[in-house]
Amino acid sequence: MAYVNTIGCGAGQSSSRPPLFDHTNFATWKTRFRIYARSQGVRVWMAIEDGVIIPTKTVDDIIIEKKVGEYNTIEEERINIDAKAEMVITSALDEKEYERVNNYKSAQEMWD
């Protein structure tokens, strides 16, 4: 039996949430997911497909993540886009698939 939420809408059949991957018909899900992700903004899809450059700083050849307040506006926007892309991906996965990708550090890593 397919999942149906309290308002009678089957999983993944809403324009406000991504299609749910249920381990069947991956090719169709991937196409529907790409369409959904692009509808969230072309930059979100680009972050998923190509990745974004997450800003870091270098101290004596050691790469360290910057702290809040050390980012400029463009860097913050890149981080926010990647975070939105990660949310789009994880919202489309069931618990089993989520467990496979939840330790990745970017949307592109999750997608790959």
Tab-separated table of C-alpha atoms in Angstrom:
chain	number	residue	atom	x	y	z
A	1	MET	CA	0.000	0.000	0.000
A	2	ALA	CA	1.347	3.407	-0.939
A	3	TYR	CA	1.911	6.038	1.704
A	4	VAL	CA	-0.869	8.615	1.875
A	5	ASN	CA	-0.598	11.583	4.205
A	6	THR	CA	-3.420	13.077	6.249
A	7	ILE	CA	-4.673	15.285	3.408
A	8	GLY	CA	-4.908	12.352	1.003
A	9	CYS	CA	-1.870	13.196	-1.081
A	10	GLY	CA	0.373	10.266	-2.013
A	11	ALA	CA	4.064	10.542	-1.220
A	12	GLY	CA	5.876	12.638	-3.754
A	13	GLN	CA	2.732	13.903	-5.447
A	14	SER	CA	2.866	17.469	-4.256
A	15	SER	CA	4.497	20.514	-5.812
A	16	SER	CA	5.648	21.601	-2.359
A	17	ARG	CA	7.823	18.542	-1.653
A	18	PRO	CA	10.120	16.369	-3.738
A	19	PRO	CA	9.140	12.988	-5.154
A	20	LEU	CA	9.909	10.226	-2.670
A	21	PHE	CA	12.367	7.546	-3.794
A	22	ASP	CA	10.865	4.180	-2.858
A	23	HIS	CA	13.557	1.934	-4.394
A	24	THR	CA	11.527	1.357	-7.553
A	25	ASN	CA	11.749	2.887	-11.017
A	26	PHE	CA	14.878	4.940	-10.337
A	27	ALA	CA	15.006	6.483	-13.840
A	28	THR	CA	11.532	8.004	-13.471
A	29	TRP	CA	12.241	9.223	-9.930
A	30	LYS	CA	15.527	10.810	-11.034
A	31	THR	CA	13.785	12.770	-13.798
A	32	ARG	CA	11.006	13.923	-11.479
A	33	PHE	CA	13.550	14.821	-8.802
A	34	ARG	CA	15.626	16.892	-11.261
A	35	ILE	CA	12.503	18.805	-12.287
A	36	TYR	CA	11.571	19.417	-8.652
A	37	ALA	CA	15.096	20.526	-7.690
A	38	ARG	CA	15.263	22.958	-10.619
A	39	SER	CA	11.904	24.395	-9.539
A	40	GLN	CA	13.567	25.306	-6.235
A	41	GLY	CA	15.999	27.485	-8.170
A	42	VAL	CA	18.528	26.766	-10.873
A	43	ARG	CA	21.335	27.363	-8.382
A	44	VAL	CA	19.956	24.611	-6.163
A	45	TRP	CA	20.097	22.156	-9.063
A	46	MET	CA	23.581	23.376	-10.009
A	47	ALA	CA	24.733	22.791	-6.418
A	48	ILE	CA	23.432	19.235	-6.595
A	49	GLU	CA	24.831	18.439	-10.014
A	50	ASP	CA	28.107	20.402	-10.052
A	51	GLY	CA	28.699	21.289	-6.418
A	52	VAL	CA	29.454	24.656	-4.897
A	53	ILE	CA	32.718	25.985	-3.624
A	54	ILE	CA	32.429	25.958	0.148
A	55	PRO	CA	34.678	28.720	1.426
A	56	THR	CA	37.565	27.845	3.698
A	57	LYS	CA	40.618	29.631	4.986
A	58	THR	CA	44.176	28.356	4.983
A	59	VAL	CA	46.437	28.609	7.991
A	60	ASP	CA	49.960	27.258	7.449
A	61	ASP	CA	48.728	24.984	4.641
A	62	ILE	CA	45.913	23.530	6.802
A	63	ILE	CA	42.415	24.078	5.459
A	64	ILE	CA	39.977	25.126	8.171
A	65	GLU	CA	36.290	25.889	7.851
A	66	LYS	CA	35.551	29.519	8.527
A	67	LYS	CA	33.478	30.524	11.500
A	68	VAL	CA	30.195	32.385	11.381
A	69	GLY	CA	30.917	36.030	10.711
A	70	GLU	CA	34.062	35.336	8.687
A	71	TYR	CA	32.175	34.778	5.418
A	72	ASN	CA	31.410	37.480	2.893
A	73	THR	CA	27.955	37.781	1.312
A	74	ILE	CA	28.786	35.665	-1.745
A	75	GLU	CA	30.248	32.889	0.397
A	76	GLU	CA	27.177	32.883	2.639
A	77	GLU	CA	24.932	32.624	-0.415
A	78	ARG	CA	26.891	29.581	-1.661
A	79	ILE	CA	26.570	27.875	1.703
A	80	ASN	CA	22.836	28.630	1.842
A	81	ILE	CA	22.301	27.236	-1.669
A	82	ASP	CA	24.130	24.025	-0.772
A	83	ALA	CA	22.105	23.697	2.428
A	84	LYS	CA	18.866	24.094	0.464
A	85	ALA	CA	20.076	21.517	-2.068
A	86	GLU	CA	20.878	19.074	0.749
A	87	MET	CA	17.373	19.575	2.157
A	88	VAL	CA	15.824	18.909	-1.245
A	89	ILE	CA	17.784	15.659	-1.558
A	90	THR	CA	17.217	14.364	1.959
A	91	SER	CA	13.512	15.204	1.813
A	92	ALA	CA	13.197	12.928	-1.208
A	93	LEU	CA	14.702	9.871	0.467
A	94	ASP	CA	13.255	7.219	2.692
A	95	GLU	CA	15.039	6.386	5.948
A	96	LYS	CA	17.233	3.670	4.413
A	97	GLU	CA	18.572	5.933	1.653
A	98	TYR	CA	18.943	8.857	4.054
A	99	GLU	CA	21.231	6.759	6.257
A	100	ARG	CA	23.465	6.121	3.230
A	101	VAL	CA	24.043	9.831	2.499
A	102	ASN	CA	23.650	11.698	5.786
A	103	ASN	CA	27.400	11.867	6.482
A	104	TYR	CA	28.319	13.552	3.213
A	105	LYS	CA	29.349	17.209	3.450
A	106	SER	CA	27.703	18.604	0.319
A	107	ALA	CA	24.661	18.136	-1.863
A	108	GLN	CA	26.838	17.037	-4.756
A	109	GLU	CA	28.430	14.275	-2.665
A	110	MET	CA	24.949	13.087	-1.678
A	111	TRP	CA	23.793	13.096	-5.291
A	112	ASP	CA	26.850	11.318	-6.623
